[in-house]
Short mmCIF file of C-alpha atoms in Angstrom, two decimals:
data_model
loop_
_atom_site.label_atom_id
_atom_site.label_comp_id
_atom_site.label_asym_id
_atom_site.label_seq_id
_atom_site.Cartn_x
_atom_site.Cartn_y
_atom_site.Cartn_z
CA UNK X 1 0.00 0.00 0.00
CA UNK X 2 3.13 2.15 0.47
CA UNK X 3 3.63 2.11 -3.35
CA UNK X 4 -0.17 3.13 -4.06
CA UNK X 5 0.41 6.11 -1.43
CA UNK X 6 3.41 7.03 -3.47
CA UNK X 7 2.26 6.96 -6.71
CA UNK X 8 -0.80 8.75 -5.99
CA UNK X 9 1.76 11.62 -4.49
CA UNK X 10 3.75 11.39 -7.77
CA UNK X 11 0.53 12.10 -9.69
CA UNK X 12 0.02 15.34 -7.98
CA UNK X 13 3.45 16.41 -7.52
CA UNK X 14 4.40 15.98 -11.16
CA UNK X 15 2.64 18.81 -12.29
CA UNK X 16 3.88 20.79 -9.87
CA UNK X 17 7.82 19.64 -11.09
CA UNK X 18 6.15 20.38 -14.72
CA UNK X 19 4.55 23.57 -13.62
CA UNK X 20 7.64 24.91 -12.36
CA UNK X 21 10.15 23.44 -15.32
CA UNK X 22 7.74 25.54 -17.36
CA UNK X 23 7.98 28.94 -15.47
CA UNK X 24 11.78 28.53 -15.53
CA UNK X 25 12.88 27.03 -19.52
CA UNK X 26 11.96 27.91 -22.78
CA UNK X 27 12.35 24.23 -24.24
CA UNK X 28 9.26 23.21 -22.01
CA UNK X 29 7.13 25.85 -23.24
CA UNK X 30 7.63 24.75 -26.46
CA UNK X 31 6.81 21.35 -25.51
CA UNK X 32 3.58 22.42 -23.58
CA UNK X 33 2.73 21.29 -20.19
CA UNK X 34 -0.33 18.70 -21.30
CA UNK X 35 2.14 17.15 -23.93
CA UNK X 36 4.62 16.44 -21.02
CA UNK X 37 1.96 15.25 -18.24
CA UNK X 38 1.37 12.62 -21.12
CA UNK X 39 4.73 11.41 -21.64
CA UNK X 40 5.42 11.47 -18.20
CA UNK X 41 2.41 9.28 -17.95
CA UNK X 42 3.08 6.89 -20.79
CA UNK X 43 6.53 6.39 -19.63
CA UNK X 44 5.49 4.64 -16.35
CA UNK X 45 2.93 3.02 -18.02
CA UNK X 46 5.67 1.82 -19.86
CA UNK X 47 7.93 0.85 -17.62
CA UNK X 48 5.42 -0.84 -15.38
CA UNK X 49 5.84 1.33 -12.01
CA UNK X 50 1.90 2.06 -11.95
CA UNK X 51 0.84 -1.84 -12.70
CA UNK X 52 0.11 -3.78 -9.94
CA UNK X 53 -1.06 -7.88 -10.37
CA UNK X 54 -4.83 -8.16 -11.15
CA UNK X 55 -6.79 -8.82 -8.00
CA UNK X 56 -4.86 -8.04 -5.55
CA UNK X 57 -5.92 -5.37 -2.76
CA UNK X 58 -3.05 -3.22 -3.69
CA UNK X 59 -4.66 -3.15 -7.19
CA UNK X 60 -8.41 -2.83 -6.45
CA UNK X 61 -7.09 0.08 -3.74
CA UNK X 62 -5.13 1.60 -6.35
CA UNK X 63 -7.77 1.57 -9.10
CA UNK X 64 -10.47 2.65 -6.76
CA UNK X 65 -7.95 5.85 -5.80
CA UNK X 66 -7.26 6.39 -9.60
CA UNK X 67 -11.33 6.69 -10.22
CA UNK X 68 -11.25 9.35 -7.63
CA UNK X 69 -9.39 11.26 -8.84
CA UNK X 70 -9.80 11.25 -12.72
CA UNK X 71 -13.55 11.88 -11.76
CA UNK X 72 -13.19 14.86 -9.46
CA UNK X 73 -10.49 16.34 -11.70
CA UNK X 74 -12.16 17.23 -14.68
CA UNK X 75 -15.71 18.90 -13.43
CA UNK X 76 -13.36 21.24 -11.35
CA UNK X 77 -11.30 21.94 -14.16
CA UNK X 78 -13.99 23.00 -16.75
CA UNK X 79 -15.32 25.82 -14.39
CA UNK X 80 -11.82 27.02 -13.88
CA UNK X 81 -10.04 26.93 -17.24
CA UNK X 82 -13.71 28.88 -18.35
CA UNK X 83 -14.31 31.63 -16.29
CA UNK X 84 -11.25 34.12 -17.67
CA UNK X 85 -12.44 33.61 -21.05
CA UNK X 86 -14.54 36.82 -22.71
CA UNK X 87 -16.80 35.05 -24.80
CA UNK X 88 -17.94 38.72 -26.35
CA UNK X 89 -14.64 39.12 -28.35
CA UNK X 90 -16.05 36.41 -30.27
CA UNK X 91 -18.69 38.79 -31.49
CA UNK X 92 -16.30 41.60 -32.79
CA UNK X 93 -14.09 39.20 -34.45
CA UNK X 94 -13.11 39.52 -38.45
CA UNK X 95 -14.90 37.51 -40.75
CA UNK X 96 -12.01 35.52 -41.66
CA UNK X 97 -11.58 34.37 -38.21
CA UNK X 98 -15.30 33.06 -38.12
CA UNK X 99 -14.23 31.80 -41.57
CA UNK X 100 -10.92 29.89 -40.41
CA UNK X 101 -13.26 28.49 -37.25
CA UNK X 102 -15.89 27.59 -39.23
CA UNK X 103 -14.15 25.77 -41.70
CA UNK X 104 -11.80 23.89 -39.38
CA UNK X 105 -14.76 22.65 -37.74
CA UNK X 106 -16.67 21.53 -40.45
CA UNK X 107 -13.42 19.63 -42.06
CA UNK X 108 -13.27 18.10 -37.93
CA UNK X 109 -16.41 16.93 -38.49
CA UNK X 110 -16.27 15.56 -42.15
CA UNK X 111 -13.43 13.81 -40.95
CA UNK X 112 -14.48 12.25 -37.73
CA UNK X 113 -17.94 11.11 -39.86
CA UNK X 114 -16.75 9.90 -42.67
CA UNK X 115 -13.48 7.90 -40.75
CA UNK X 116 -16.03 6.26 -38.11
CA UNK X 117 -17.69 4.49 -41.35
CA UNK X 118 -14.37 3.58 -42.74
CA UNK X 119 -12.20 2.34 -39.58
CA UNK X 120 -15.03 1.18 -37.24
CA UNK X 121 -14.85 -2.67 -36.57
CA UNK X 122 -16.67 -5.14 -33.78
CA UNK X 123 -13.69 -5.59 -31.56
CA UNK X 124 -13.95 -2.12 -30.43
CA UNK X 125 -18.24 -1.80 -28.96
CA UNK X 126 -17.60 2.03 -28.33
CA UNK X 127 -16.22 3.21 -31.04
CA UNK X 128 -18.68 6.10 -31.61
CA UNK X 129 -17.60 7.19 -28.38
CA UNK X 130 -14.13 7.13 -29.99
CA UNK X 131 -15.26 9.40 -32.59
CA UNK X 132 -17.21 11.75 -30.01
CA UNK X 133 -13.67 12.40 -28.24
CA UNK X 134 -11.68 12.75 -31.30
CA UNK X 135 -14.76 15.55 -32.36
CA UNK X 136 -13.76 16.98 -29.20
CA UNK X 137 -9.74 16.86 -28.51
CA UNK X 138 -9.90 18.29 -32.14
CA UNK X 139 -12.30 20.82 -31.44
CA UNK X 140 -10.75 22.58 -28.25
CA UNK X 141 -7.71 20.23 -26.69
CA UNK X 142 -7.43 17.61 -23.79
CA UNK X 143 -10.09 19.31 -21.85
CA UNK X 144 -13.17 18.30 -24.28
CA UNK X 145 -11.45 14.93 -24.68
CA UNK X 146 -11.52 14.08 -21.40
CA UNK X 147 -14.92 15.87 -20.37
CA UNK X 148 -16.61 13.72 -23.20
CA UNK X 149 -14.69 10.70 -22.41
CA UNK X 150 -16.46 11.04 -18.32
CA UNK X 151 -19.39 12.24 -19.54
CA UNK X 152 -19.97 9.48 -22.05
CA UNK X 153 -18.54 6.70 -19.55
CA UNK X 154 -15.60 5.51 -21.86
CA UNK X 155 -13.38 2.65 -20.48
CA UNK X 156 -10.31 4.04 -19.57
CA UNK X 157 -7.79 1.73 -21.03
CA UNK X 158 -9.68 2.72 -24.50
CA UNK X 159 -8.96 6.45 -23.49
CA UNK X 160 -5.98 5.64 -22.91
CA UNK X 161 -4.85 4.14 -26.18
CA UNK X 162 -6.91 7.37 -27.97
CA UNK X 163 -4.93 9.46 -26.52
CA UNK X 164 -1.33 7.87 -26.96
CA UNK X 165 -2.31 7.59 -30.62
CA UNK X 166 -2.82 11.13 -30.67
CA UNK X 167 -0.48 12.43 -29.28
CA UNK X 168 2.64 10.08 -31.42
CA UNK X 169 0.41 11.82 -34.43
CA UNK X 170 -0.59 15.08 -33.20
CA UNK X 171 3.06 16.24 -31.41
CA UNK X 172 5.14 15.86 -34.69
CA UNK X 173 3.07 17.99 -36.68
CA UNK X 174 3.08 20.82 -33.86
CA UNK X 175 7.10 20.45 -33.76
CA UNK X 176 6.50 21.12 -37.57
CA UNK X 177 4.51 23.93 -37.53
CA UNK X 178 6.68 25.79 -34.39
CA UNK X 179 10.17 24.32 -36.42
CA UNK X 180 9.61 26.34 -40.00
CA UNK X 181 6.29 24.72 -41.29
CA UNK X 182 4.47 27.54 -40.99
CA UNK X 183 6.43 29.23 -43.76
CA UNK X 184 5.22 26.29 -46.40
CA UNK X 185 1.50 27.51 -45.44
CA UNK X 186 2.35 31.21 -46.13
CA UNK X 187 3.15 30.02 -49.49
CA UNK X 188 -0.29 27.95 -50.01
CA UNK X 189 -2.02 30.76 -48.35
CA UNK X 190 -0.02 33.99 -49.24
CA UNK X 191 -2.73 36.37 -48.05
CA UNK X 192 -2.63 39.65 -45.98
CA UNK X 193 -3.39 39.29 -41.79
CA UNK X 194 -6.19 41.60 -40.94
CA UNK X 195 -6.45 42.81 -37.59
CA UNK X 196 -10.16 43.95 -36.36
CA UNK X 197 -11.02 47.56 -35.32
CA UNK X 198 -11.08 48.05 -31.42
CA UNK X 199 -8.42 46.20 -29.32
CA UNK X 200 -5.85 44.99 -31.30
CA UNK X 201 -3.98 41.66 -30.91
CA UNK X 202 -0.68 43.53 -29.89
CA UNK X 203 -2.42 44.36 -26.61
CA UNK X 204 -2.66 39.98 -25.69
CA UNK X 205 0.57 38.12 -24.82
CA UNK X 206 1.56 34.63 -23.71
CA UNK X 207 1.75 35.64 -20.38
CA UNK X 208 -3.11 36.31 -20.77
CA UNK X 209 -2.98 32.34 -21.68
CA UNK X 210 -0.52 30.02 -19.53
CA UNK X 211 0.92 31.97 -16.61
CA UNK X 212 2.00 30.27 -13.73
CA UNK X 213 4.00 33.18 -12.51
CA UNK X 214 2.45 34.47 -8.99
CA UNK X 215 0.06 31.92 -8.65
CA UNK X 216 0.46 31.45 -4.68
CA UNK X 217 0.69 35.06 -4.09
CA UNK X 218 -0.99 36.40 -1.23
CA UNK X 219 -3.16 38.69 -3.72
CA UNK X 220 -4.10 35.74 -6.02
CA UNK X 221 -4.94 33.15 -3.63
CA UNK X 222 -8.55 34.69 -2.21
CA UNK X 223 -9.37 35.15 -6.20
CA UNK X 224 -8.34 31.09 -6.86
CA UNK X 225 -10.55 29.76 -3.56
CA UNK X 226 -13.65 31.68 -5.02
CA UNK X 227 -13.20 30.36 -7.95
CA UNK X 228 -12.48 27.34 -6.84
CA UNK X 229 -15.45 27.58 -4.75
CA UNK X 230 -17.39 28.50 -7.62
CA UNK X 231 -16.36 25.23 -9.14
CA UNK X 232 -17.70 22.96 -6.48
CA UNK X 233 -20.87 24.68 -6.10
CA UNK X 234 -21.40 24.33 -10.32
CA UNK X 235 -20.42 20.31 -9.95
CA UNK X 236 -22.59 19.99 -6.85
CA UNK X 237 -25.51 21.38 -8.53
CA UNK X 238 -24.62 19.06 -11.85
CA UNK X 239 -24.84 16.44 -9.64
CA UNK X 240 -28.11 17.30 -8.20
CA UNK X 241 -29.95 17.91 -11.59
CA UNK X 242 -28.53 14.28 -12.47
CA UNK X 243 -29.73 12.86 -9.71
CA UNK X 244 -33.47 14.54 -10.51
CA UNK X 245 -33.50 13.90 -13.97
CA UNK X 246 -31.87 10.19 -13.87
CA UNK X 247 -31.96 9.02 -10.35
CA UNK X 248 -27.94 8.72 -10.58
CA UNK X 249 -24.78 10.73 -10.89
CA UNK X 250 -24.85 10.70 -14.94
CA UNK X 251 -22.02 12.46 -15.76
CA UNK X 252 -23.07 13.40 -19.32
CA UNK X 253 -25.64 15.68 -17.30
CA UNK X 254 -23.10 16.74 -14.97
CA UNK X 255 -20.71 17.90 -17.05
CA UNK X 256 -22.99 19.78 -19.58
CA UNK X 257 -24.58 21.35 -16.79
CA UNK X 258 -20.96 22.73 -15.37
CA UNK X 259 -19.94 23.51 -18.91
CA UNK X 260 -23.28 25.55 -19.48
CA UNK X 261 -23.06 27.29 -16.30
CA UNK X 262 -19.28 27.87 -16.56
CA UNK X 263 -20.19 29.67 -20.01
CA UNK X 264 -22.86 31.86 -18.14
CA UNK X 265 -20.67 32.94 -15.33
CA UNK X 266 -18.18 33.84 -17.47
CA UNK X 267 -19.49 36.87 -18.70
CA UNK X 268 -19.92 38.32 -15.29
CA UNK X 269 -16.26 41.02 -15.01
CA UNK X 270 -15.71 39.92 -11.33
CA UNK X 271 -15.70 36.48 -12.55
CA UNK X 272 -13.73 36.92 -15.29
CA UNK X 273 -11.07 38.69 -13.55
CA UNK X 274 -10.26 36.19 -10.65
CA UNK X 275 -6.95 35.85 -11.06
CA UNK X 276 -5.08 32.80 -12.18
CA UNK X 277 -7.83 30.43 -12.54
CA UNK X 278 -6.88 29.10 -15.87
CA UNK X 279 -3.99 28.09 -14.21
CA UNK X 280 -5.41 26.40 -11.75
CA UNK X 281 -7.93 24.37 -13.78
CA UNK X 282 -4.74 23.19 -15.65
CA UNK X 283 -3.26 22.33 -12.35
CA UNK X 284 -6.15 19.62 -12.36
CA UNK X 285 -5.74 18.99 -16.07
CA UNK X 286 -2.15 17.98 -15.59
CA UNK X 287 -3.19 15.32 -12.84
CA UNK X 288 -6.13 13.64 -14.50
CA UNK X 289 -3.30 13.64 -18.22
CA UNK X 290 -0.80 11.90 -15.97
CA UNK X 291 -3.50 9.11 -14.94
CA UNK X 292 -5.15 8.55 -17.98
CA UNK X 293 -1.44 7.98 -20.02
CA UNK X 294 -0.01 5.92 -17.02
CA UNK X 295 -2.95 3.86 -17.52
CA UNK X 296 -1.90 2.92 -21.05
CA UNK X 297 -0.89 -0.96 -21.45
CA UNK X 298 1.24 -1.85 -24.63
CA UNK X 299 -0.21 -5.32 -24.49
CA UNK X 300 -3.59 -4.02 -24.89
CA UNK X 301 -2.50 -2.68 -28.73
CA UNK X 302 -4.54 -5.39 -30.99
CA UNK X 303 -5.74 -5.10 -34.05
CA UNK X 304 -9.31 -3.38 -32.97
CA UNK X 305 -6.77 -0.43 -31.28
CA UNK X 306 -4.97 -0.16 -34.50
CA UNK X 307 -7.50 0.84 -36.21
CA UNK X 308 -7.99 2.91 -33.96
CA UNK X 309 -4.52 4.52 -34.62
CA UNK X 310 -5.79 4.53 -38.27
CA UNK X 311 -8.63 5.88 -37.58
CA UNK X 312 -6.99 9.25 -35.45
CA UNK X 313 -4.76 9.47 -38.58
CA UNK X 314 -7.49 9.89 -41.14
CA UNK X 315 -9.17 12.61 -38.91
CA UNK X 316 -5.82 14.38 -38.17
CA UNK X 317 -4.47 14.45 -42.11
CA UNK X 318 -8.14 14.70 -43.98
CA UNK X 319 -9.68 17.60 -41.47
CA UNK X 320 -6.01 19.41 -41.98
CA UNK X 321 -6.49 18.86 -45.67
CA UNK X 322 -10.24 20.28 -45.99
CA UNK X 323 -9.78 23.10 -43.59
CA UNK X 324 -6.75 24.18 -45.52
CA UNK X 325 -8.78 24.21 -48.88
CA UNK X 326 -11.22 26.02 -46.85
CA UNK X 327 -9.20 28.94 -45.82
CA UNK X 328 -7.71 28.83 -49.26
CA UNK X 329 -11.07 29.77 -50.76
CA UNK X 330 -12.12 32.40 -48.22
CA UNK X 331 -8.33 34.04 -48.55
CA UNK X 332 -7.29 33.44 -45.11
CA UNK X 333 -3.72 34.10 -44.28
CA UNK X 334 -1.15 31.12 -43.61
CA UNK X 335 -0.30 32.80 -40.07
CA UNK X 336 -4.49 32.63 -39.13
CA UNK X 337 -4.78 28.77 -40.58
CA UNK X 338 -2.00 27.74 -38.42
CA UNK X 339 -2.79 29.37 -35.42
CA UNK X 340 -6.20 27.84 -35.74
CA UNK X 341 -4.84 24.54 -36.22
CA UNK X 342 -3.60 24.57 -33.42
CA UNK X 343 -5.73 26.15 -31.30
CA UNK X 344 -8.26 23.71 -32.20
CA UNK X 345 -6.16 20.80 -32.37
CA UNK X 346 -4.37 21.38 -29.73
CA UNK X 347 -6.31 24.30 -27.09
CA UNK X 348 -5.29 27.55 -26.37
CA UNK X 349 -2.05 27.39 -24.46
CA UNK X 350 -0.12 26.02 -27.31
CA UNK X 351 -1.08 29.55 -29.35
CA UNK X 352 1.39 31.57 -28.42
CA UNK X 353 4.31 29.36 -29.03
CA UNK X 354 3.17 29.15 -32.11
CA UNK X 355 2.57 32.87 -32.48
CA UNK X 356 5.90 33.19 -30.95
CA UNK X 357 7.70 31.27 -33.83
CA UNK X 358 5.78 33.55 -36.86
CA UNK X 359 6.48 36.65 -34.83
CA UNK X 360 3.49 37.60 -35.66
CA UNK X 361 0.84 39.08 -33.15
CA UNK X 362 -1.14 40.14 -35.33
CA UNK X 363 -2.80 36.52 -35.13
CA UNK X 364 -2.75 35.65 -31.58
CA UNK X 365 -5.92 37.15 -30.63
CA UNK X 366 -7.64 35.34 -33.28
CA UNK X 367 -6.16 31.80 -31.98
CA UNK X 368 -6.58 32.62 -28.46
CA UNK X 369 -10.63 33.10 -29.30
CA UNK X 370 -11.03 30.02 -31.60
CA UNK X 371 -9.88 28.20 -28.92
CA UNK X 372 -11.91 29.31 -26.59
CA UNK X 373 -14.58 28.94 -28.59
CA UNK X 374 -13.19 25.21 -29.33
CA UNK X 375 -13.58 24.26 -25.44
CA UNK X 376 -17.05 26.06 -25.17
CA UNK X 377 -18.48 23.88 -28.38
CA UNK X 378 -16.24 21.01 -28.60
CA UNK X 379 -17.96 19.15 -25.39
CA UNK X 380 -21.50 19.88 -27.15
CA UNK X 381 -20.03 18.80 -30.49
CA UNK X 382 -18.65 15.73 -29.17
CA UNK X 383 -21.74 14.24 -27.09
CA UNK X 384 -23.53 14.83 -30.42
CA UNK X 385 -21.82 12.67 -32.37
CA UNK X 386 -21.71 10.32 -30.03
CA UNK X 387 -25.43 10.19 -30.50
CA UNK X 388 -26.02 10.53 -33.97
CA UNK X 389 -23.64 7.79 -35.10
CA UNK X 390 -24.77 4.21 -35.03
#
């Protein structure tokens, strides 16, 4: 039981060792913080530190602790990562960012649609539910991915190898994008940035998306409790309407109602402005991405999970493909397409590296709000899908 106690401490204190690597060196920024709780995680799955022999109590005590946490993380995440976003820039945003958002979305969805219909197969029973989560890690990051995967009840080891798919698909063609490959889109889309009228995205730096700086300062910790607090009281009252509407703690229910009410609370200024929030909800992100990689078994990787792997491939090149063509017929710059690329592909926080790399802030407004917009939608999008397809 010693080794269960000290695992579930590593869980929690790797973020922290991630949080802080982050704050201090470049070279993890550019690797992003959810791309390294991941590894982190898929390394000890790996190496079999987290594995414990089937049956045993250490194993049904460490599962049971593992549950916990994964389904505590998440509801008090959403809130959090929410409440600092100003969904009204949305409305004052160019038409070629609604254009670029648009169009990624729609090529998401072609892709996830028509690559359920090709890749599906018997040996994996939920594999609309693998569709629903790629909708929504493609549509707004980690945090739709795993919302839909609680919400929807997905087995774990399946979310598991989902995610370790994407990510050995999705991380190379970041690293290509940050490393020069944003120049060979300039050349398929060599067309002008255009900045809206009002703020301009100048005035918006890294430091508004993923700032860990100052996060236990005396002036910032009231402003995380409330929201914090906040957080609780929206998953406590999820959990109430599930219980009134399905006699049980549905977590579909649950976490649309926390998403929903999240949304509403965030146009309120004295929510908005609590002050590192965001952070915080990524705090919790980070521990539920190291569980759900470390859960990850290499002899689980059969035929049924590679299609899967096939499957995440199709959606990755085919919606890249379409929303490219997209933005090439609505003459939308190279700097915009990759920016929301990524911000859809990928969330928010991995914007401004990205930005970073162009030097050009002209876009980063416009990839910050996409993917916020992403995370709002993608959890909707997602449980749809999951619905629709057979």
């Amino acid at each position: 039981m010693i080794r269960v106690y000290l695992i579930i401490a590593l869980y929690v204190l790797i973020p922290v060792l991630i949080i802080e690597l982050f704050k201090r060196f470049n070279w993890m920024k550019k690797i992003g913080t959810v791309v390294a709780a991941y590894a982190i995680g898929i390394l000890f799955a790996l190496t079999g530190f987290v594995h414990f022999e089937a049956g045993t109590d250490a194993a049904l005590a460490f599962s049971k602790l593992q549950s916990t946490i994964m389904s505590v993380t998440v509801p008090l995440a959403i809130p959090l990562m929410l409440f600092n976003c100003d969904f009204r820039l949305w409305t004052k945003a160019l038409p070629k960012t609604i254009w670029s958002l648009v169009g990624g979305i729609t090529a998401v969805l072609i892709a996830v649609v028509s690559g359920y219909f090709i890749f599906r197969t018997p040996e994996i029973s939920e594999f609309n539910k693998v569709a629903a989560m790629m909708t929504g890690i493609y549509t707004g990051g980690t945090m739709n991915f795993n919302a839909l995967g609680a919400s929807l009840g997905v087995d774990k080891t399946l979310m598991a190898i989902v995610l370790a798919f994407e990510m050995v698909l999705t991380t190379p063609y970041i690293f290509f994008i940050i490393g020069g490959g944003y120049k060979v889109f300039r050349k398929i889309l060599p067309y002008n940035d255009v900045t809206r009228r009002g703020r301009t995205d100048e005035d918006v730096s890294s430091k508004d998306v993923e700032n860990y700086r100052g996060m236990f300062v005396k002036e910032n910790v009231g402003g995380m409790f409330i929201g914090l607090g906040l957080s609780i009281l929206f998953l406590a009252v999820g959990a109430g309407l599930a219980l009134l509407i399905t006699g049980t703690l549905n977590e579909l229910v649950v976490i649309l109602t926390i998403t929903t009410l999240s949304i509403i609370a965030s146009f309120f200024k004295k929510v908005r402005e609590l002050p590192k929030t965001f952070e915080l909800g990524m705090f919790f992100i980070l521990i539920f991405s190291v569980i759900v990689a470390s859960l990850f078994d290499i002899h689980s990787v059969n035929g049924g999970s590679l299609m899967i792997g096939l499957f995440v491939a199709w959606v990755m090149i085919i919606a890249a493909g379409l929303h490219l063509l997209f933005c090439r017929i609505a003459h939308v710059s190279g700097d915009l397409f990759c920016v929301c690329q990524i911000a859809l592909l990928c969330s928010p926080p991995f914007v401004p590296p990205v930005v970073g790399a162009m030097q050009n802030k002209k876009v980063l407004i416009s990839g910050i709000v996409i993917g916020l917009v992403g995370y709002a939608i993608g959890t909707y999008l997602g449980v749809l899908i999951a619905f629709v397809l057979p």
